[in-house]
mmCIF file of C-alpha atoms in Angstrom:
data_model
loop_
_atom_site.group_PDB
_atom_site.id
_atom_site.type_symbol
_atom_site.label_atom_id
_atom_site.label_comp_id
_atom_site.label_asym_id
_atom_site.label_seq_id
_atom_site.Cartn_x
_atom_site.Cartn_y
_atom_site.Cartn_z
ATOM 1 C CA MET W 1 67.128 136.030 155.801
ATOM 2 C CA ALA W 2 68.783 132.204 156.097
ATOM 3 C CA TYR W 3 71.126 131.591 153.236
ATOM 4 C CA TYR W 4 70.444 128.249 151.464
ATOM 5 C CA ASP W 5 73.082 126.287 152.845
ATOM 6 C CA ASN W 6 72.356 127.417 156.047
ATOM 7 C CA LEU W 7 69.131 126.600 156.864
ATOM 8 C CA THR W 8 68.159 123.759 159.235
ATOM 9 C CA LEU W 9 65.709 121.336 157.526
ATOM 10 C CA GLU W 10 63.350 119.221 159.632
ATOM 11 C CA LYS W 11 59.972 117.566 158.966
ATOM 12 C CA GLY W 12 57.396 119.981 160.655
ATOM 13 C CA MET W 13 57.869 122.126 157.785
ATOM 14 C CA TYR W 14 55.620 120.328 155.809
ATOM 15 C CA ARG W 15 52.950 120.864 158.003
ATOM 16 C CA SER W 16 53.762 124.535 158.483
ATOM 17 C CA GLY W 17 50.518 126.672 158.430
ATOM 18 C CA GLY W 18 49.015 124.504 155.761
ATOM 19 C CA GLN W 19 51.046 125.303 153.565
ATOM 20 C CA GLY W 20 53.706 123.398 151.189
ATOM 21 C CA PHE W 21 57.208 122.209 151.875
ATOM 22 C CA THR W 22 58.746 124.389 149.123
ATOM 23 C CA GLN W 23 56.365 127.148 150.054
ATOM 24 C CA ALA W 24 57.777 126.756 153.471
ATOM 25 C CA LEU W 25 61.316 127.060 152.004
ATOM 26 C CA GLU W 26 60.792 130.144 150.207
ATOM 27 C CA GLU W 27 59.474 132.101 152.951
ATOM 28 C CA LEU W 28 62.988 131.055 154.602
ATOM 29 C CA ASP W 29 65.052 131.367 151.927
ATOM 30 C CA PRO W 30 63.365 133.602 149.082
ATOM 31 C CA SER W 31 64.143 133.179 145.434
ATOM 32 C CA GLY W 32 64.118 137.011 144.825
ATOM 33 C CA ALA W 33 67.163 137.155 146.411
ATOM 34 C CA TYR W 34 69.028 135.296 144.129
ATOM 35 C CA GLN W 35 68.280 137.369 140.610
ATOM 36 C CA GLY W 36 71.787 138.100 138.895
ATOM 37 C CA THR W 37 73.594 135.219 140.843
ATOM 38 C CA GLY W 38 74.354 131.501 139.315
ATOM 39 C CA LEU W 39 71.271 130.087 141.551
ATOM 40 C CA GLN W 40 68.461 132.660 139.629
ATOM 41 C CA GLY W 41 66.175 129.926 138.240
ATOM 42 C CA LEU W 42 66.295 127.687 141.156
ATOM 43 C CA ASP W 43 63.185 127.654 143.474
ATOM 44 C CA ALA W 44 63.985 126.927 147.054
ATOM 45 C CA PHE W 45 63.623 123.067 147.049
ATOM 46 C CA GLU W 46 66.351 122.936 143.720
ATOM 47 C CA ARG W 47 68.755 124.860 145.753
ATOM 48 C CA GLN W 48 68.462 122.495 148.440
ATOM 49 C CA LEU W 49 69.452 120.052 146.259
ATOM 50 C CA LYS W 50 72.317 121.404 144.769
ATOM 51 C CA ARG W 51 73.254 122.213 148.549
ATOM 52 C CA PHE W 52 73.825 118.701 148.964
ATOM 53 C CA ASN W 53 74.847 117.627 145.616
ATOM 54 C CA ILE W 54 71.944 115.412 145.019
ATOM 55 C CA LYS W 55 71.228 114.968 141.479
ATOM 56 C CA VAL W 56 67.940 113.156 140.490
ATOM 57 C CA GLY W 57 67.989 113.055 136.751
ATOM 58 C CA GLY W 58 70.476 112.377 134.108
ATOM 59 C CA GLY W 59 72.789 109.546 133.253
ATOM 60 C CA SER W 60 74.931 111.048 136.612
ATOM 61 C CA SER W 61 71.824 110.884 138.718
ATOM 62 C CA ASP W 62 72.461 109.719 142.287
ATOM 63 C CA CYS W 63 71.224 106.485 143.946
ATOM 64 C CA VAL W 64 68.036 106.531 146.182
ATOM 65 C CA GLU W 65 70.377 105.997 149.188
ATOM 66 C CA LYS W 66 71.991 109.645 148.915
ATOM 67 C CA PHE W 67 68.576 111.626 150.293
ATOM 68 C CA PHE W 68 69.059 109.373 153.699
ATOM 69 C CA GLN W 69 72.782 110.666 154.000
ATOM 70 C CA SER W 70 71.398 112.480 156.986
ATOM 71 C CA SER W 71 68.119 113.338 158.415
ATOM 72 C CA GLN W 72 68.144 116.865 156.688
ATOM 73 C CA THR W 73 68.760 115.195 153.297
ATOM 74 C CA ALA W 74 66.018 112.828 154.292
ATOM 75 C CA THR W 75 63.353 115.349 154.603
ATOM 76 C CA LEU W 76 63.899 116.230 151.366
ATOM 77 C CA PHE W 77 63.310 112.990 149.922
ATOM 78 C CA PRO W 78 58.990 113.212 150.436
ATOM 79 C CA GLU W 79 59.317 116.587 148.407
ATOM 80 C CA TYR W 80 60.866 114.959 145.617
ATOM 81 C CA VAL W 81 58.362 112.208 145.369
ATOM 82 C CA ARG W 82 55.553 114.506 145.259
ATOM 83 C CA ARG W 83 57.111 116.757 142.677
ATOM 84 C CA SER W 84 57.514 113.793 140.246
ATOM 85 C CA VAL W 85 54.221 112.071 140.544
ATOM 86 C CA ALA W 86 52.870 115.937 139.669
ATOM 87 C CA LEU W 87 54.820 115.825 137.159
ATOM 88 C CA GLY W 88 53.397 112.608 135.774
ATOM 89 C CA VAL W 89 50.167 113.822 136.489
ATOM 90 C CA LYS W 90 50.736 117.132 134.568
ATOM 91 C CA ASP W 91 52.176 115.491 131.275
ATOM 92 C CA ALA W 92 50.012 112.837 130.797
ATOM 93 C CA SER W 93 46.514 114.831 131.881
ATOM 94 C CA ILE W 94 44.788 117.068 129.317
ATOM 95 C CA LEU W 95 42.455 118.061 132.053
ATOM 96 C CA GLN W 96 44.250 121.742 131.630
ATOM 97 C CA ASP W 97 42.571 121.768 128.177
ATOM 98 C CA LEU W 98 39.076 121.021 129.493
ATOM 99 C CA ILE W 99 38.878 122.697 132.584
ATOM 100 C CA ALA W 100 37.637 126.645 132.911
ATOM 101 C CA ALA W 101 38.439 126.991 136.071
ATOM 102 C CA ASN W 102 40.617 125.133 139.237
ATOM 103 C CA THR W 103 39.205 125.717 142.697
ATOM 104 C CA ALA W 104 41.128 124.975 145.743
ATOM 105 C CA ILE W 105 39.272 123.859 148.744
ATOM 106 C CA ASP W 106 40.126 122.808 152.650
ATOM 107 C CA ALA W 107 36.972 120.160 152.697
ATOM 108 C CA MET W 108 35.544 117.096 150.985
ATOM 109 C CA ASP W 109 32.295 118.227 149.800
ATOM 110 C CA TYR W 110 31.656 121.275 147.349
ATOM 111 C CA ARG W 111 28.442 123.302 146.818
ATOM 112 C CA PRO W 112 29.319 124.940 143.207
ATOM 113 C CA LEU W 113 27.281 128.069 141.743
ATOM 114 C CA ALA W 114 24.822 127.819 139.094
ATOM 115 C CA SER W 115 23.486 130.070 136.627
ATOM 116 C CA ILE W 116 21.383 128.923 133.545
ATOM 117 C CA PRO W 117 20.343 131.574 131.577
ATOM 118 C CA SER W 118 17.277 131.431 129.618
ATOM 119 C CA GLU W 119 16.969 133.280 126.052
ATOM 120 C CA GLU W 120 15.303 136.071 127.995
ATOM 121 C CA ASP W 121 18.260 136.970 129.492
ATOM 122 C CA LYS W 122 20.778 136.110 126.668
ATOM 123 C CA SER W 123 18.831 138.763 124.871
ATOM 124 C CA LEU W 124 20.104 142.194 126.660
ATOM 125 C CA LYS W 125 17.352 144.219 125.357
ATOM 126 C CA ARG W 126 17.768 147.712 125.520
ATOM 127 C CA VAL W 127 16.977 149.686 128.469
ATOM 128 C CA ALA W 128 15.341 152.641 128.447
ATOM 129 C CA GLU W 129 16.568 155.781 130.755
ATOM 130 C CA GLY W 130 15.007 155.205 134.339
ATOM 131 C CA ALA W 131 13.919 151.508 133.437
ATOM 132 C CA GLN W 132 14.879 148.634 135.661
ATOM 133 C CA ILE W 133 17.772 146.836 134.445
ATOM 134 C CA PRO W 134 17.171 142.834 134.218
ATOM 135 C CA SER W 135 18.593 140.483 136.222
ATOM 136 C CA THR W 136 20.458 137.417 136.234
ATOM 137 C CA GLN W 137 20.334 135.200 139.113
ATOM 138 C CA ILE W 138 23.393 133.328 140.459
ATOM 139 C CA ARG W 139 22.793 131.052 142.978
ATOM 140 C CA VAL W 140 24.863 127.796 144.292
ATOM 141 C CA GLN W 141 23.279 124.601 143.610
ATOM 142 C CA ASP W 142 20.885 122.048 145.428
ATOM 143 C CA HIS W 143 23.605 119.039 145.435
ATOM 144 C CA LEU W 144 26.872 119.224 146.999
ATOM 145 C CA VAL W 145 29.940 117.837 144.583
ATOM 146 C CA ARG W 146 31.833 114.811 145.612
ATOM 147 C CA LEU W 147 35.440 114.654 145.819
ATOM 148 C CA TYR W 148 37.710 111.821 145.357
ATOM 149 C CA LYS W 149 41.157 110.260 146.408
ATOM 150 C CA ARG W 150 43.009 108.874 143.677
ATOM 151 C CA GLY W 151 46.156 107.261 144.582
ATOM 152 C CA ARG W 152 48.905 104.884 144.950
ATOM 153 C CA VAL W 153 50.662 103.057 148.072
ATOM 154 C CA LEU W 154 54.556 102.605 147.426
ATOM 155 C CA VAL W 155 54.770 99.415 149.162
ATOM 156 C CA SER W 156 58.984 98.409 148.960
ATOM 157 C CA SER W 157 61.586 98.741 151.508
ATOM 158 C CA TYR W 158 64.885 100.893 151.293
ATOM 159 C CA GLU W 159 67.353 97.567 151.111
ATOM 160 C CA ALA W 160 65.402 97.152 148.038
ATOM 161 C CA LEU W 161 65.565 100.549 146.341
ATOM 162 C CA ARG W 162 68.520 102.448 147.732
ATOM 163 C CA PHE W 163 71.429 101.605 144.739
ATOM 164 C CA GLU W 164 68.328 102.156 142.229
ATOM 165 C CA ARG W 165 69.293 105.677 140.197
ATOM 166 C CA LEU W 166 67.086 108.177 141.207
ATOM 167 C CA ASP W 167 66.738 108.718 137.601
ATOM 168 C CA LEU W 168 65.112 105.378 136.915
ATOM 169 C CA PHE W 169 62.745 105.784 140.293
ATOM 170 C CA THR W 170 62.048 109.037 138.599
ATOM 171 C CA VAL W 171 59.948 107.314 135.789
ATOM 172 C CA THR W 172 58.314 105.089 138.582
ATOM 173 C CA LEU W 173 56.907 108.311 140.318
ATOM 174 C CA ARG W 174 55.881 109.531 136.884
ATOM 175 C CA GLN W 175 53.876 106.781 136.239
ATOM 176 C CA ILE W 176 52.064 106.769 139.222
ATOM 177 C CA GLY W 177 51.124 110.532 138.236
ATOM 178 C CA ALA W 178 49.816 109.560 134.999
ATOM 179 C CA TRP W 179 47.492 106.650 136.430
ATOM 180 C CA ILE W 180 45.957 109.713 138.559
ATOM 181 C CA ALA W 181 45.827 111.981 136.192
ATOM 182 C CA ARG W 182 43.711 109.021 133.676
ATOM 183 C CA SER W 183 41.264 108.667 136.439
ATOM 184 C CA GLN W 184 40.607 111.985 137.263
ATOM 185 C CA LEU W 185 40.284 112.694 133.343
ATOM 186 C CA ASN W 186 37.624 109.642 133.631
ATOM 187 C CA ASP W 187 35.703 111.447 136.658
ATOM 188 C CA ALA W 188 35.787 114.390 134.380
ATOM 189 C CA VAL W 189 34.320 112.663 131.397
ATOM 190 C CA LYS W 190 31.336 111.438 134.033
ATOM 191 C CA VAL W 191 30.557 114.623 135.001
ATOM 192 C CA LEU W 192 30.612 116.501 131.952
ATOM 193 C CA ILE W 193 28.073 113.193 130.040
ATOM 194 C CA GLU W 194 25.599 112.778 133.218
ATOM 195 C CA GLY W 195 26.241 116.103 135.222
ATOM 196 C CA ASP W 196 27.468 116.880 138.586
ATOM 197 C CA GLY W 197 24.383 115.385 140.534
ATOM 198 C CA ASN W 198 22.435 118.766 140.593
ATOM 199 C CA GLN W 199 20.109 117.461 137.206
ATOM 200 C CA ASN W 200 22.475 118.895 134.399
ATOM 201 C CA PRO W 201 23.520 115.641 132.178
ATOM 202 C CA ALA W 202 24.345 116.847 128.910
ATOM 203 C CA LYS W 203 22.266 116.971 125.471
ATOM 204 C CA VAL W 204 22.819 113.677 123.845
ATOM 205 C CA ILE W 205 22.346 114.155 120.044
ATOM 206 C CA PRO W 206 21.968 110.321 118.038
ATOM 207 C CA THR W 207 23.910 110.486 114.601
ATOM 208 C CA ALA W 208 21.758 110.241 111.487
ATOM 209 C CA GLY W 209 23.048 106.389 110.509
ATOM 210 C CA ALA W 210 24.073 103.407 112.349
ATOM 211 C CA ASP W 211 27.473 102.447 113.327
ATOM 212 C CA ALA W 212 28.930 105.631 111.770
ATOM 213 C CA ILE W 213 30.086 109.577 111.890
ATOM 214 C CA THR W 214 29.612 111.825 109.004
ATOM 215 C CA TYR W 215 30.834 114.963 108.618
ATOM 216 C CA ASP W 216 26.947 116.305 108.265
ATOM 217 C CA ASP W 217 26.530 114.644 111.952
ATOM 218 C CA LEU W 218 29.535 116.987 113.318
ATOM 219 C CA LEU W 219 28.209 120.187 111.626
ATOM 220 C CA GLY W 220 24.605 119.212 113.582
ATOM 221 C CA LEU W 221 26.751 119.031 116.645
ATOM 222 C CA TRP W 222 28.968 122.093 115.836
ATOM 223 C CA GLY W 223 24.953 124.278 115.275
ATOM 224 C CA GLU W 224 24.237 123.139 118.443
ATOM 225 C CA PHE W 225 26.473 125.340 120.254
ATOM 226 C CA GLN W 226 24.917 128.545 119.057
ATOM 227 C CA ASP W 227 25.763 130.683 122.216
ATOM 228 C CA TYR W 228 28.652 128.924 123.019
ATOM 229 C CA GLU W 229 31.813 127.843 120.851
ATOM 230 C CA MET W 230 32.783 124.356 120.234
ATOM 231 C CA ASN W 231 36.159 124.319 120.638
ATOM 232 C CA ARG W 232 37.153 120.942 122.552
ATOM 233 C CA LEU W 233 36.041 117.674 121.587
ATOM 234 C CA VAL W 234 36.878 114.515 123.516
ATOM 235 C CA ALA W 235 36.106 110.715 121.885
ATOM 236 C CA ALA W 236 36.238 107.428 122.818
ATOM 237 C CA PRO W 237 39.103 105.226 121.171
ATOM 238 C CA ASP W 238 36.089 103.471 119.121
ATOM 239 C CA VAL W 239 34.760 106.977 117.595
ATOM 240 C CA MET W 240 38.230 108.487 117.347
ATOM 241 C CA GLN W 241 39.103 105.718 114.517
ATOM 242 C CA LYS W 242 35.679 106.827 113.133
ATOM 243 C CA LEU W 243 36.677 110.393 113.200
ATOM 244 C CA LEU W 244 39.892 109.814 111.583
ATOM 245 C CA GLY W 245 37.993 108.054 108.288
ATOM 246 C CA ILE W 246 36.090 110.730 107.338
ATOM 247 C CA ALA W 247 37.130 112.547 104.340
ATOM 248 C CA GLU W 248 37.127 115.961 106.197
ATOM 249 C CA PHE W 249 40.097 114.885 108.549
ATOM 250 C CA ARG W 250 42.391 113.817 105.893
ATOM 251 C CA ASP W 251 43.371 117.551 105.303
ATOM 252 C CA PRO W 252 47.090 117.431 104.625
ATOM 253 C CA LEU W 253 47.477 120.290 107.110
ATOM 254 C CA THR W 254 45.764 118.545 110.114
ATOM 255 C CA GLY W 255 48.222 115.623 109.662
ATOM 256 C CA LEU W 256 51.100 118.707 109.670
ATOM 257 C CA ASN W 257 49.612 119.950 112.931
ATOM 258 C CA PHE W 258 49.626 116.704 114.649
ATOM 259 C CA GLN W 259 52.935 115.426 113.010
ATOM 260 C CA GLY W 260 54.609 118.905 114.581
ATOM 261 C CA THR W 261 52.514 118.996 117.886
ATOM 262 C CA GLY W 262 50.939 115.559 118.576
ATOM 263 C CA ARG W 263 47.424 117.450 118.712
ATOM 264 C CA LEU W 264 44.891 116.683 115.947
ATOM 265 C CA SER W 265 42.400 119.677 115.156
ATOM 266 C CA THR W 266 38.909 119.672 113.710
ATOM 267 C CA PRO W 267 37.403 120.978 110.520
ATOM 268 C CA MET W 268 35.509 123.260 112.982
ATOM 269 C CA GLY W 269 38.860 124.078 114.282
ATOM 270 C CA ALA W 270 38.337 122.202 117.380
ATOM 271 C CA ALA W 271 40.886 120.455 119.305
ATOM 272 C CA LEU W 272 40.212 116.661 119.221
ATOM 273 C CA TYR W 273 41.164 114.543 122.110
ATOM 274 C CA ARG W 274 41.248 110.503 122.579
ATOM 275 C CA ALA W 275 39.906 109.351 126.078
ATOM 276 C CA ALA W 276 39.721 105.919 127.017
ATOM 277 C CA GLY W 277 37.136 106.978 130.024
ATOM 278 C CA VAL W 278 34.074 108.056 127.261
ATOM 279 C CA PRO W 279 31.650 105.635 126.782
ATOM 280 C CA GLU W 280 32.148 103.430 123.446
ATOM 281 C CA GLY W 281 30.060 105.037 120.746
ATOM 282 C CA MET W 282 30.394 108.832 122.433
ATOM 283 C CA LEU W 283 31.859 111.803 121.386
ATOM 284 C CA VAL W 284 31.739 114.860 123.857
ATOM 285 C CA ALA W 285 31.850 118.325 122.937
ATOM 286 C CA LEU W 286 32.108 121.352 124.985
ATOM 287 C CA ASP W 287 32.836 124.925 125.161
ATOM 288 C CA LYS W 288 36.338 124.681 126.898
ATOM 289 C CA SER W 289 36.076 128.389 128.392
ATOM 290 C CA CYS W 290 32.700 127.975 130.466
ATOM 291 C CA ALA W 291 31.977 124.150 130.870
ATOM 292 C CA LEU W 292 33.809 122.358 133.225
ATOM 293 C CA GLU W 293 34.979 123.653 136.966
ATOM 294 C CA MET W 294 38.030 121.436 138.741
ATOM 295 C CA VAL W 295 37.988 121.343 142.147
ATOM 296 C CA THR W 296 40.827 120.433 144.493
ATOM 297 C CA ALA W 297 41.077 119.632 148.294
ATOM 298 C CA ALA W 298 44.644 118.204 147.362
ATOM 299 C CA GLU W 299 46.592 117.950 144.158
ATOM 300 C CA VAL W 300 49.499 116.000 145.017
ATOM 301 C CA SER W 301 50.213 114.757 148.781
ATOM 302 C CA VAL W 302 52.295 112.759 150.022
ATOM 303 C CA GLU W 303 52.983 111.012 154.061
ATOM 304 C CA TYR W 304 56.002 112.537 154.551
ATOM 305 C CA ASP W 305 56.227 110.893 157.828
ATOM 306 C CA LYS W 306 56.499 107.486 156.442
ATOM 307 C CA LEU W 307 58.952 108.549 153.540
ATOM 308 C CA ILE W 308 61.403 110.145 156.415
ATOM 309 C CA ASP W 309 61.143 107.706 159.039
ATOM 310 C CA ARG W 310 60.372 104.746 157.444
ATOM 311 C CA GLN W 311 61.875 104.907 154.266
ATOM 312 C CA LEU W 312 58.898 103.978 151.623
ATOM 313 C CA GLU W 313 57.792 101.161 153.682
ATOM 314 C CA ARG W 314 54.243 101.448 152.336
ATOM 315 C CA ALA W 315 53.582 105.070 151.847
ATOM 316 C CA ALA W 316 50.505 106.885 150.295
ATOM 317 C CA ILE W 317 50.694 109.068 147.615
ATOM 318 C CA THR W 318 47.286 110.801 146.611
ATOM 319 C CA SER W 319 45.353 113.609 144.892
ATOM 320 C CA VAL W 320 41.910 114.386 146.126
ATOM 321 C CA ALA W 321 39.533 116.243 143.389
ATOM 322 C CA GLY W 322 36.265 116.552 141.644
ATOM 323 C CA PHE W 323 34.317 118.247 138.930
ATOM 324 C CA ALA W 324 31.281 120.477 138.685
ATOM 325 C CA LYS W 325 29.458 121.989 135.441
ATOM 326 C CA ILE W 326 29.097 125.453 135.083
ATOM 327 C CA PHE W 327 27.248 126.311 131.999
ATOM 328 C CA PRO W 328 25.166 123.035 131.365
ATOM 329 C CA ASP W 329 24.465 124.176 127.287
ATOM 330 C CA ALA W 330 28.463 124.247 126.804
ATOM 331 C CA VAL W 331 28.543 120.598 126.358
ATOM 332 C CA ARG W 332 26.799 118.229 124.007
ATOM 333 C CA VAL W 333 27.750 114.578 123.417
ATOM 334 C CA LEU W 334 26.894 112.932 119.712
ATOM 335 C CA LYS W 335 25.970 109.377 120.572
ATOM 336 C CA VAL W 336 26.538 106.776 117.252
ATOM 337 C CA LYS W 337 23.499 104.991 116.836
ATOM 338 C CA SER W 338 24.101 101.087 117.065
ATOM 339 C CA GLY W 339 23.040 99.191 114.383
ATOM 340 C CA ALA W 340 22.512 95.724 116.451
ATOM 341 C CA GLY W 341 19.486 94.175 115.391
ATOM 342 C CA ALA W 342 18.714 96.635 112.064
#
């Protein structure tokens, strides 16, 4: 086993066996060997930052040029960029609160599974001794789910950024991650509403009145989930304003929960989110446990060659993901009737 301050770092570790840079480091310098030491709690990458005394956060953070003091420290720079962007994706995304499964693949197309049970399938009737047990068919869908690459290109020069503090640069990278997260959320919302290309759009339920949502509309929406649980609501900004005007949403406990956690709940117990990607006048309701699958070919990747050799000049940061429906009946859409022309 190589000790962390005796490793030789080189950019080939980024493509070692298809794994990530930190995974390659962990194979050479396992974190388990540091239990009970002052380095416990740090992963292999963080130990390399400590080795070269590179501070990436806080008021005493180093400048960008600290990463380029040698060829070995320059090798660490793409992983720092990737982690910063990934943190921005995580902090800005509500996807993890909406998806039931996350599948990683090594392709740009994906054929999801489908199981659409009939009422007869759901009944699970008694089976007499020696009788045949009823079956539920699981098959692959007819149409592929396409994955889309989302990302940004860093256009800068080393000279322009060399004296910038890493703490400030991290803020910029995290914002790129936030943009990626919003784009992926828009993709997810579109699949929830329109389907993934396999003739599985969500059932749309109109409100009783025009230009308004009532508590009775929400009760009707809740009643649609007979075989599932309505535990997530994703609202367009205009619909969110209408919801918060309903008397039942003014419960003091709802306000206290929002102040304490930053999350809104509903009188039905479903977590409520606002998303600009939801079309105007729509409220998407779903069962988080079985409605949506996220498929990723690359979570966050960077052009490590350019970041190491060309020092920031036009390096792309990307993420590749798509979405598939699992149980179509686990999603419903409430559509506010328009009063135009009435």
